[in-house]
CSV table of C-alpha atoms in Angstrom, one decimal:
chain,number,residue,atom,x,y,z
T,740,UNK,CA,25.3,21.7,-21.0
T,741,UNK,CA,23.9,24.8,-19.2
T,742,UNK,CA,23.7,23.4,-15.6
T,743,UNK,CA,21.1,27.0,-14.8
T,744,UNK,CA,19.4,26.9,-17.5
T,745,UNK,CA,15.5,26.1,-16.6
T,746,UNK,CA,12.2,27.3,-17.5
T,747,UNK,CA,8.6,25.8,-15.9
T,748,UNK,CA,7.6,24.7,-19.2
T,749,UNK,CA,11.0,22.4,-19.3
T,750,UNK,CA,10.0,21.4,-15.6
T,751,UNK,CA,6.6,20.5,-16.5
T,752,UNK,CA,7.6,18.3,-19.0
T,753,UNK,CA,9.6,16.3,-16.9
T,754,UNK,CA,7.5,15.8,-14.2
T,755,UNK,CA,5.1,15.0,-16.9
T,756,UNK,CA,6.9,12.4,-18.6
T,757,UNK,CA,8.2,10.8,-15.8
T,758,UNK,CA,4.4,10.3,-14.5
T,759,UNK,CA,3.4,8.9,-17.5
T,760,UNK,CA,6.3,6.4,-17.5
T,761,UNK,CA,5.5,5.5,-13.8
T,762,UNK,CA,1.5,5.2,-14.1
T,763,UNK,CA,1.7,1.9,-16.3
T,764,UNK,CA,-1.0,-0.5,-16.4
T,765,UNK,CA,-0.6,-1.3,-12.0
T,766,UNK,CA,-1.3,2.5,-11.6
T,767,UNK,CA,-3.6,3.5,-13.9
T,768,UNK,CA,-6.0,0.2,-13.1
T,769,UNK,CA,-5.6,1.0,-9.6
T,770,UNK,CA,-4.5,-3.0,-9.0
T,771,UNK,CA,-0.8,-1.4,-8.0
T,772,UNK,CA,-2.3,1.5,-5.4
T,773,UNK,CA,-4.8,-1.8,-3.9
T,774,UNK,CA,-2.2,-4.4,-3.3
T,775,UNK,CA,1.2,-2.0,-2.5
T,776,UNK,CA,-0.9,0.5,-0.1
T,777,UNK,CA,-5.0,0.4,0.4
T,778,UNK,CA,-4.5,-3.4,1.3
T,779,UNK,CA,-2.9,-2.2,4.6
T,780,UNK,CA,-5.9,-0.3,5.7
T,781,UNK,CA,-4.2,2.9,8.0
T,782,UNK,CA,-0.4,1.6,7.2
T,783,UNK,CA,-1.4,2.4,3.4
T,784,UNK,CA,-0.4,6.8,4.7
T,785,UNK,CA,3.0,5.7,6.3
T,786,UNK,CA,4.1,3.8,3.3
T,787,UNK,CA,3.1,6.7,1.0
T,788,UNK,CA,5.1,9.0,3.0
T,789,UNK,CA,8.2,6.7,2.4
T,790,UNK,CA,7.5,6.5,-1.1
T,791,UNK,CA,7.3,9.8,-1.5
T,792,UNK,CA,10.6,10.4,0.1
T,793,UNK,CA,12.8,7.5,-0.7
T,794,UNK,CA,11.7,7.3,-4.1
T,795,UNK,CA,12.0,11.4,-5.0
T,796,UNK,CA,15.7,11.1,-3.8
T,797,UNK,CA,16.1,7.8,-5.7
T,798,UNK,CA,14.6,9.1,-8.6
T,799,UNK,CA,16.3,12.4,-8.6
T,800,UNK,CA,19.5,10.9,-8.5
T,801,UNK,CA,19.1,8.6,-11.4
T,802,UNK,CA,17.8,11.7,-13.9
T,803,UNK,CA,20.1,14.4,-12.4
T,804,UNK,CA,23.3,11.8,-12.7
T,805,UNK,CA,22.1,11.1,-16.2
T,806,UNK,CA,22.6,14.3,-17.2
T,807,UNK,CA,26.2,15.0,-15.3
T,808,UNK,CA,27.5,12.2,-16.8
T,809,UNK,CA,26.1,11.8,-20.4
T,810,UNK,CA,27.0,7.8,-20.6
T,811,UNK,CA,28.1,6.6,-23.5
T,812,UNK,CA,26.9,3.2,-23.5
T,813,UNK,CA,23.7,1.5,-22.6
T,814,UNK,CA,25.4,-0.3,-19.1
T,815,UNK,CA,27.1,2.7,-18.3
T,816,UNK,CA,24.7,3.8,-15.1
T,817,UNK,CA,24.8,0.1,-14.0
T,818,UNK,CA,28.8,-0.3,-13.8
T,819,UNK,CA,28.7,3.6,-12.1
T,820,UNK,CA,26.5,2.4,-9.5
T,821,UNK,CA,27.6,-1.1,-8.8
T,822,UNK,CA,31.1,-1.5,-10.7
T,823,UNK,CA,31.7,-3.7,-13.8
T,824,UNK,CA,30.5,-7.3,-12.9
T,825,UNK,CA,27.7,-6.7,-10.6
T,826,UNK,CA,26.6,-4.0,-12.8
T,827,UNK,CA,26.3,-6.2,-16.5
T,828,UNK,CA,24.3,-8.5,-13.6
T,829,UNK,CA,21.6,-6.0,-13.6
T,830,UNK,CA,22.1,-4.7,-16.6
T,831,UNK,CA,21.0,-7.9,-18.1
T,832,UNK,CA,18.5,-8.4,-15.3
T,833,UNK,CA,17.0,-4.7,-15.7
T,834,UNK,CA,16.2,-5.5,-19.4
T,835,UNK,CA,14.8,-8.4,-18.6
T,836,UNK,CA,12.7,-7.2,-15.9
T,837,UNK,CA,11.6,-4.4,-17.7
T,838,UNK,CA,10.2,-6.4,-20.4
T,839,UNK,CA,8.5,-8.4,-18.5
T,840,UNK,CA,6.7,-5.2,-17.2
T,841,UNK,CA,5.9,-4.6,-20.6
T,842,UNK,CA,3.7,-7.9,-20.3
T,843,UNK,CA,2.4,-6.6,-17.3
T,844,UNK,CA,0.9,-3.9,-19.1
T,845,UNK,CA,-0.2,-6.0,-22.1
T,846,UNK,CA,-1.9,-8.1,-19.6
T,847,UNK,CA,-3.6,-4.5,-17.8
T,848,UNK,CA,-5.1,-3.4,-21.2
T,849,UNK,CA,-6.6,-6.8,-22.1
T,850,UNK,CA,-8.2,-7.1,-18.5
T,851,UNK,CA,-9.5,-3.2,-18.8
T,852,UNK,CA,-10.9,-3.8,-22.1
T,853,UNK,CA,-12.4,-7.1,-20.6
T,854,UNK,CA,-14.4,-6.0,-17.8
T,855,UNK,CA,-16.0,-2.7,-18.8
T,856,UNK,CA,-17.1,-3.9,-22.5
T,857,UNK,CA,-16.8,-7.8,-21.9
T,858,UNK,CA,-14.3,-8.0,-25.1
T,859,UNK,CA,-12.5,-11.0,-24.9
T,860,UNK,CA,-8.8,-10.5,-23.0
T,861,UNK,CA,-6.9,-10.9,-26.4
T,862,UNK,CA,-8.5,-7.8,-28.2
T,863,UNK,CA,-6.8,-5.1,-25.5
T,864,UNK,CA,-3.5,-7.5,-25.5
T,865,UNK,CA,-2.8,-7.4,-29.1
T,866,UNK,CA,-3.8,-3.2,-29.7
T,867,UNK,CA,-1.4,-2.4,-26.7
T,868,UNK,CA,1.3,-4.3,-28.0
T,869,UNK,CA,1.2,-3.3,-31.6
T,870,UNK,CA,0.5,0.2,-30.7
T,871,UNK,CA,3.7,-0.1,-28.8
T,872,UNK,CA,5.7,-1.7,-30.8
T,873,UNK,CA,4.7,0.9,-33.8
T,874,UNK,CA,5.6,4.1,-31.2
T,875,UNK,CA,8.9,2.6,-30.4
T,876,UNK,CA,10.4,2.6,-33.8
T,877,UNK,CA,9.6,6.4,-33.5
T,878,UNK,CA,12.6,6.4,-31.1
T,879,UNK,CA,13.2,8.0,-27.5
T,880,UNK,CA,12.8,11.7,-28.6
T,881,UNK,CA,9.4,11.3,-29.9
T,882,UNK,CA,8.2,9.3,-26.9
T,883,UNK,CA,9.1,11.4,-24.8
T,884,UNK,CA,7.2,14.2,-26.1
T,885,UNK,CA,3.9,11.8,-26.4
T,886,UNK,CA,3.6,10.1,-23.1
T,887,UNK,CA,4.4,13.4,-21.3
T,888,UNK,CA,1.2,15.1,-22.4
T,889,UNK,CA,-0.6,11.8,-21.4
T,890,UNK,CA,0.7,11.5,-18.1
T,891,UNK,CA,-0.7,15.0,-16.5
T,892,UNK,CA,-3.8,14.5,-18.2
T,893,UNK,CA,-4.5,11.2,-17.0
T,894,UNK,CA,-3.7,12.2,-13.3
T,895,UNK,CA,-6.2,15.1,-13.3
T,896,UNK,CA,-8.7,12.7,-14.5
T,897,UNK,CA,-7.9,10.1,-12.3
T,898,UNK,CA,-7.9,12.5,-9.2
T,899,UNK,CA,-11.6,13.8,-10.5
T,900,UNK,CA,-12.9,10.7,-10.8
T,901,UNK,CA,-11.8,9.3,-7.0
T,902,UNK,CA,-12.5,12.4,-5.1
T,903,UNK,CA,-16.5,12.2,-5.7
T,904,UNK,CA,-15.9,8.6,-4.9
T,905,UNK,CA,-14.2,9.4,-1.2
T,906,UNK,CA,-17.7,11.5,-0.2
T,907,UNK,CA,-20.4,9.4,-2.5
T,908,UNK,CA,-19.2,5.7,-1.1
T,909,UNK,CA,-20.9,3.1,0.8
T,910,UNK,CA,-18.3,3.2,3.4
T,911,UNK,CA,-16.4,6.2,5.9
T,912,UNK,CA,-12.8,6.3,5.8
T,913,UNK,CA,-12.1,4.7,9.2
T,914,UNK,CA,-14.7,1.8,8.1
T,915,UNK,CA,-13.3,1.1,5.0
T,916,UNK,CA,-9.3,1.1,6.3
T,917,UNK,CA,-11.6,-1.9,8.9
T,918,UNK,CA,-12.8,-3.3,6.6
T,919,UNK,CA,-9.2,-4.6,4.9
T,920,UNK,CA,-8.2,-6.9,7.4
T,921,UNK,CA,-11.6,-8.6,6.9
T,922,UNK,CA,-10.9,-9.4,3.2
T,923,UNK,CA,-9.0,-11.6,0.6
T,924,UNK,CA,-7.0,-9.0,-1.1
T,925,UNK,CA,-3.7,-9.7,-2.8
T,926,UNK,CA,-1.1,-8.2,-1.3
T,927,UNK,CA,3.1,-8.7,-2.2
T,928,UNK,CA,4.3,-8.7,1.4
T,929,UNK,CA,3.1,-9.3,5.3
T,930,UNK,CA,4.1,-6.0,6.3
T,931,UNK,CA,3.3,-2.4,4.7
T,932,UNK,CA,7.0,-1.9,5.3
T,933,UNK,CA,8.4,-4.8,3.5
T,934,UNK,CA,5.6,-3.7,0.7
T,935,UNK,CA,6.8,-0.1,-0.1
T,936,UNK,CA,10.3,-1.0,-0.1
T,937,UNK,CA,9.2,-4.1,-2.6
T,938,UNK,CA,7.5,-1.5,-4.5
T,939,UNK,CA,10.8,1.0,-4.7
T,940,UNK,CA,12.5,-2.3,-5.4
T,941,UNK,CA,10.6,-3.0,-9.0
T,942,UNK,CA,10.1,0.7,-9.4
T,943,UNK,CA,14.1,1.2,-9.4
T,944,UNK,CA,14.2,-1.9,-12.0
T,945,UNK,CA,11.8,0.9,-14.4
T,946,UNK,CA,13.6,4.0,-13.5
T,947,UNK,CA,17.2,3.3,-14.1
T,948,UNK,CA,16.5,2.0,-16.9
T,949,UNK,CA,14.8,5.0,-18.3
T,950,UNK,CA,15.5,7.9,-16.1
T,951,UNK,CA,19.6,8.0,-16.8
T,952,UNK,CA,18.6,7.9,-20.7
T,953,UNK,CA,16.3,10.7,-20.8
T,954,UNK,CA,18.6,12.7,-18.3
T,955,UNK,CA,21.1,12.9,-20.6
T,956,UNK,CA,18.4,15.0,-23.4
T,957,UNK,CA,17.4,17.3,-20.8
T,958,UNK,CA,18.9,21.2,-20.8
T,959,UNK,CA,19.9,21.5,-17.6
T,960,UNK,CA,20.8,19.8,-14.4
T,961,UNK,CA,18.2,22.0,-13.0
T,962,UNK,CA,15.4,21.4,-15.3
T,963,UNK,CA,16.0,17.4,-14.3
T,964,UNK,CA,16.0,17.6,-10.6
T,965,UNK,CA,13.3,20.2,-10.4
T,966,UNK,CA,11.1,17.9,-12.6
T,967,UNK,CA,11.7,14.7,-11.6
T,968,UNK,CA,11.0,16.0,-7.6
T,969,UNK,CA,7.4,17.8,-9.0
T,970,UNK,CA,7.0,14.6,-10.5
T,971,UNK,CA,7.1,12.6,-8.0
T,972,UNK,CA,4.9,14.6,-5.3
T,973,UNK,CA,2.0,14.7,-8.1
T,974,UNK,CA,2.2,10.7,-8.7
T,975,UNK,CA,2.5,10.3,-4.3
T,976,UNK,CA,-0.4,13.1,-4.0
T,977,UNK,CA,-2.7,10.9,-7.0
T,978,UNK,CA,-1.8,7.8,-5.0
T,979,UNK,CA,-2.9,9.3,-2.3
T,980,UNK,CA,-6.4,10.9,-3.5
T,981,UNK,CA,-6.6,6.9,-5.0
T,982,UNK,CA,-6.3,5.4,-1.4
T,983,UNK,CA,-8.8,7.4,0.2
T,984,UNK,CA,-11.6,6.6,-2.8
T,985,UNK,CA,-10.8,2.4,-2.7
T,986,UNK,CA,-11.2,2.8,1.0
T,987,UNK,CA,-14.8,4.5,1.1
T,988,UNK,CA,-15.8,2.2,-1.7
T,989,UNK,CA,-13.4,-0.5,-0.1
T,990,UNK,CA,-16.3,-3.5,-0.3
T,991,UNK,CA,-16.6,-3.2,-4.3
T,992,UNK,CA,-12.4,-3.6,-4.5
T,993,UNK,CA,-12.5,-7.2,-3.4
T,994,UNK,CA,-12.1,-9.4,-6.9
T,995,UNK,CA,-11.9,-6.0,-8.8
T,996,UNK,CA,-9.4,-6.9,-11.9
T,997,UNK,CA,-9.6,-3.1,-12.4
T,998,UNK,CA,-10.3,-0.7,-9.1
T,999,UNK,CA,-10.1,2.5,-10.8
T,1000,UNK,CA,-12.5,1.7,-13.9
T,1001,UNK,CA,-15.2,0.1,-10.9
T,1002,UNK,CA,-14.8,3.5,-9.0
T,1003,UNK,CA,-15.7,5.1,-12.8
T,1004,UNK,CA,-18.2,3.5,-13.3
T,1005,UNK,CA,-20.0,4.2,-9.8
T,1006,UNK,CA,-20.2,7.4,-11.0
T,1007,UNK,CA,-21.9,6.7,-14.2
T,1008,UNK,CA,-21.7,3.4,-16.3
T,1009,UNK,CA,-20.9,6.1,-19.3
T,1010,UNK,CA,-18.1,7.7,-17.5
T,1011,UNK,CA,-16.5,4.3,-17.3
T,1012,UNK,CA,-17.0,3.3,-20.7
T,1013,UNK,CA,-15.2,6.4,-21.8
T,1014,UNK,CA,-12.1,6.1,-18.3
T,1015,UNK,CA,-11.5,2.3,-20.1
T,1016,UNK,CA,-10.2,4.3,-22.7
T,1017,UNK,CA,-8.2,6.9,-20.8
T,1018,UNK,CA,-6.7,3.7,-18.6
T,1019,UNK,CA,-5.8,2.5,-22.7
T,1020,UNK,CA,-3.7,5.6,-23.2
T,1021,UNK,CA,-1.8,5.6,-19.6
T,1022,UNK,CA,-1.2,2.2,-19.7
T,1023,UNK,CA,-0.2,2.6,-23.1
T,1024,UNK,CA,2.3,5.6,-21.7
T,1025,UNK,CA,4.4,3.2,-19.4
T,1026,UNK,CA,4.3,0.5,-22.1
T,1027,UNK,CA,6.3,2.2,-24.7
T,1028,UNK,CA,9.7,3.0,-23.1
T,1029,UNK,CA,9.1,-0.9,-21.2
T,1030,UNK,CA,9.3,-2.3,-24.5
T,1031,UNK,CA,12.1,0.6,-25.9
T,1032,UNK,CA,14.4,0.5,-22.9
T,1033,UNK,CA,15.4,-3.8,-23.3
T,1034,UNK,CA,14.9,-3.9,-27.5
T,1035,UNK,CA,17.2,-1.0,-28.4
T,1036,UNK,CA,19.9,-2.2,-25.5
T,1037,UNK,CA,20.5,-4.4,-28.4
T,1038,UNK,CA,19.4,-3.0,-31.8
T,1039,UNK,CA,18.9,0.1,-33.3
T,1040,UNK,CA,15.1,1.0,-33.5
T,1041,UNK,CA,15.9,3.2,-36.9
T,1042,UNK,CA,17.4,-0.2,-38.7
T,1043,UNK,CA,15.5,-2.8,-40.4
T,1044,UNK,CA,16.8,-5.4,-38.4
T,1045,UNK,CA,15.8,-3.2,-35.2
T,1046,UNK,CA,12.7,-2.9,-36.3
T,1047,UNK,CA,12.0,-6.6,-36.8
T,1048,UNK,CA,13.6,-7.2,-33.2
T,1049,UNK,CA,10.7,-5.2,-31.5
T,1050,UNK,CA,8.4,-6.2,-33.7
T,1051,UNK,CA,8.7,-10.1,-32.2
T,1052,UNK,CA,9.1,-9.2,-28.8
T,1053,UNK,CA,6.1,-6.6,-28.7
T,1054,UNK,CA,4.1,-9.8,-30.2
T,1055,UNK,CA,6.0,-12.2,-27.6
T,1056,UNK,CA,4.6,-10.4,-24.7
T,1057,UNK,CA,1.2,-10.5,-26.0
T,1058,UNK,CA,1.1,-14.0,-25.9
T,1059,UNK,CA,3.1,-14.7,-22.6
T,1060,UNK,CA,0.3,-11.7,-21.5
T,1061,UNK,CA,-2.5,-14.0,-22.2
T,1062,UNK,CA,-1.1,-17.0,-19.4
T,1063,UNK,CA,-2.4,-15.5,-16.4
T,1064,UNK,CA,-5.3,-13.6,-15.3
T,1065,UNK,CA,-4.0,-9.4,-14.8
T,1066,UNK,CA,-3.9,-8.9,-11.0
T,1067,UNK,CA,-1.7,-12.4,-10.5
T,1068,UNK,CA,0.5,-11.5,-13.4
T,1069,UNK,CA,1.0,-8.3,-11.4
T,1070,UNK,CA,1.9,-9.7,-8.5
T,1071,UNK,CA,4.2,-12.3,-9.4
T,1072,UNK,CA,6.5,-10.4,-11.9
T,1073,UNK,CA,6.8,-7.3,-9.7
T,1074,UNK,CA,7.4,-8.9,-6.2
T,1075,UNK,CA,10.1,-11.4,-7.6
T,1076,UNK,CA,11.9,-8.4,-9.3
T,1077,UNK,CA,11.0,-6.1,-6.3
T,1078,UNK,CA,13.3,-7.7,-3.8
T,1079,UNK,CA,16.3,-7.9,-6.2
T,1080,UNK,CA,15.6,-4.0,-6.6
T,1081,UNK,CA,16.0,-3.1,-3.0
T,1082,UNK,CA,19.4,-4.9,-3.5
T,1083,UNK,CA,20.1,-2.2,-6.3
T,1084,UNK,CA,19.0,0.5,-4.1
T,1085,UNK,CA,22.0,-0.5,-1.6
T,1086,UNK,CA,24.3,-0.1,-4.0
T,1087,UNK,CA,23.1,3.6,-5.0
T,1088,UNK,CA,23.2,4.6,-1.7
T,1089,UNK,CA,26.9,3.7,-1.6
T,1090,UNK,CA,27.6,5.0,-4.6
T,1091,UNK,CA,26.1,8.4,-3.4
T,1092,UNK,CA,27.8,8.4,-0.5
T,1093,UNK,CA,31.1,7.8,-1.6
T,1094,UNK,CA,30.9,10.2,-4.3
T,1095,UNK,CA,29.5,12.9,-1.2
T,1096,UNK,CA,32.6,12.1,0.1
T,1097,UNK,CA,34.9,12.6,-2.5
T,1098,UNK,CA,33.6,15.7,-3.7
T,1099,UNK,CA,34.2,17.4,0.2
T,1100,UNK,CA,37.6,16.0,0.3
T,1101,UNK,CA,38.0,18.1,-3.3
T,1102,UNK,CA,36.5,21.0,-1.8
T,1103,UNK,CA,38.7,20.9,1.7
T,1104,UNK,CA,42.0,20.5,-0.4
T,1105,UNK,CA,41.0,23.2,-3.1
């Protein structure tokens, strides 16, 4: 490993991959950026700001420590961060989670397909999971080079789309941030704080499960922590441009299975045929390693039996996808897993600190 070793186009990748992987079906709908931040009118700006800083250190770390310690095994980050039995706990619970999310996003591309074509919910179900299930078997490499180019182009899009919005809505900012308290939107906690910390809680549940593995590829330690950082600001800045849009426009949002695709389609009912299919390919993005991170902790993807594994499982979701209606299914699996996350974010901090501490004591006796 060359720990200098870094070049923008390295960097760029990163951050482009990691957006991608953290867009998913929530983000690229919009139904994540409605019920973790616009539903708490003006609160929605303070819990971005802690996103963007809690979750670029958290992120960071998991990537960068990825790459310092190459582990050898699947569990390895979980028993680094929270010691052997706790960490199988979440090891086993992370995979699980993280297929579930996987249904999540099964769900997202039936209820996309759904409400700007009037497909029935099944059609978008079954092509995201067996386009999913085919990319996995292509292994971590591969995806990695596929969703990162999807994931930059997906936020420019989205960001072009919602800034027209913010200046051609019904509503002014300050009215629309009013306008929250006034209606039934879902929302996964009672207070903005509680909700950011619910959505680092899930998010952690996706990263660590990804994040350590594709550390380990990366070129330099450099070329990680620069990356993953950039990465992070662009997905808080999106989120951001997203918020403002949803609240000029905030009346239409209410009962809106998919936020982004109505915002679209103000625009021009053409424009949002064509954004349906964009929202396909980013939710398609954050489906892939969801369904590659819990099927290879078990199986090889290049063996026959592998193949078969995440074969049945990419079909399994489909059909657990179809119980509930998108924006509940959301809710549900992410705010359950959410607060068990923050419990996993404890124990990095720990971890971090004592491994801080250790290094200075090193340093002094050196």
């Amino acid at each position: 490993m060359s720990g200098n070793k870094v070049s923008l186009g390295g960097i760029l990748t990163v951050a482009g991959t990691y957006i991608a992987f953290a867009i998913g079906s929530g983000f690229a709908t919009g139904q994540e950026v409605l019920q973790y931040f616009t539903s708490y009118g003006v609160s929605a700006f303070a819990a971005l700001i802690a996103y963007l800083i809690i979750g670029s250190w958290m992120d960071t770390e998991f990537i960068t420590t990825g790459y310092r310690e190459q582990f050898e095994t699947k569990d390895g980050v979980y028993k680094y961060y929270c010691g052997k039995y706790i960490g199988t706990f979440y090891d086993y619970f992370t995979n699980l989670f993280v297929y579930m999310s996987f249904i999540v996003m099964c769900s997202g591309a039936g209820a996309t397909l759904n409400q700007h074509y009037g497909l029935p919910t099944w059609v978008g179900v079954i092509v995201l999971a067996a386009a999913g299930g085919l990319t996995v078997t292509l292994g971590l490499n591969r995806i990695a080079d596929i969703i990162g180019k999807i994931g930059p182009a997906l936020i420019v899009i989205t960001i072009l789309i919602c800034i027209p919005n913010i200046f051609m809505g019904d509503l002014s900012i300050k009215e629309g941030m009013a306008l929250t308290a006034d209606l039934d939107l879902v929302k996964p906690a009672d207070s903005w704080y509680m909700s950011v910390f619910n959505y680092l809680g899930f998010g952690i549940l996706w990263m660590v499960a990804f994040l350590p593995a594709y550390g380990k590829t990366l070129k330099s330690f450099k070329q990680a922590a620069y990356g993953q950082i950039l990465g992070v600001v662009l997905f808080t800045i999106t989120a951001l441009i997203v918020v403002l849009a949803m609240f000029a426009n905030m009346a239409s949002m209410e009962g809106s299975q998919i936020p982004i695709l109505t915002l679209a389609t103000n625009l021009s009912p053409a424009l949002g045929g064509i954004f349906a299919i964009i929202i396909m390919f980013g939710i398609y993005s954050s489906a892939v390693p969801l369904l590659y991170s819990p099927a290879t902790r078990f199986v090889d993807e290049k063996t026959s039996k592998g193949k078969i594994v995440i074969v049945v499982l990419a079909l399994l979701g489909a059909a657990i996808a179809l119980l509930l209606p998108f924006n509940k299914l959301l809710n549900i699996i992410y705010v359950i897993n959410g607060y068990v996350g923050i419990i996993f974010i404890l124990f990095v901090a720990v971890r971090v600190v004592i491994r801080i501490v250790k290094k200075n004591s090193a340093n002094k006796q050196s």
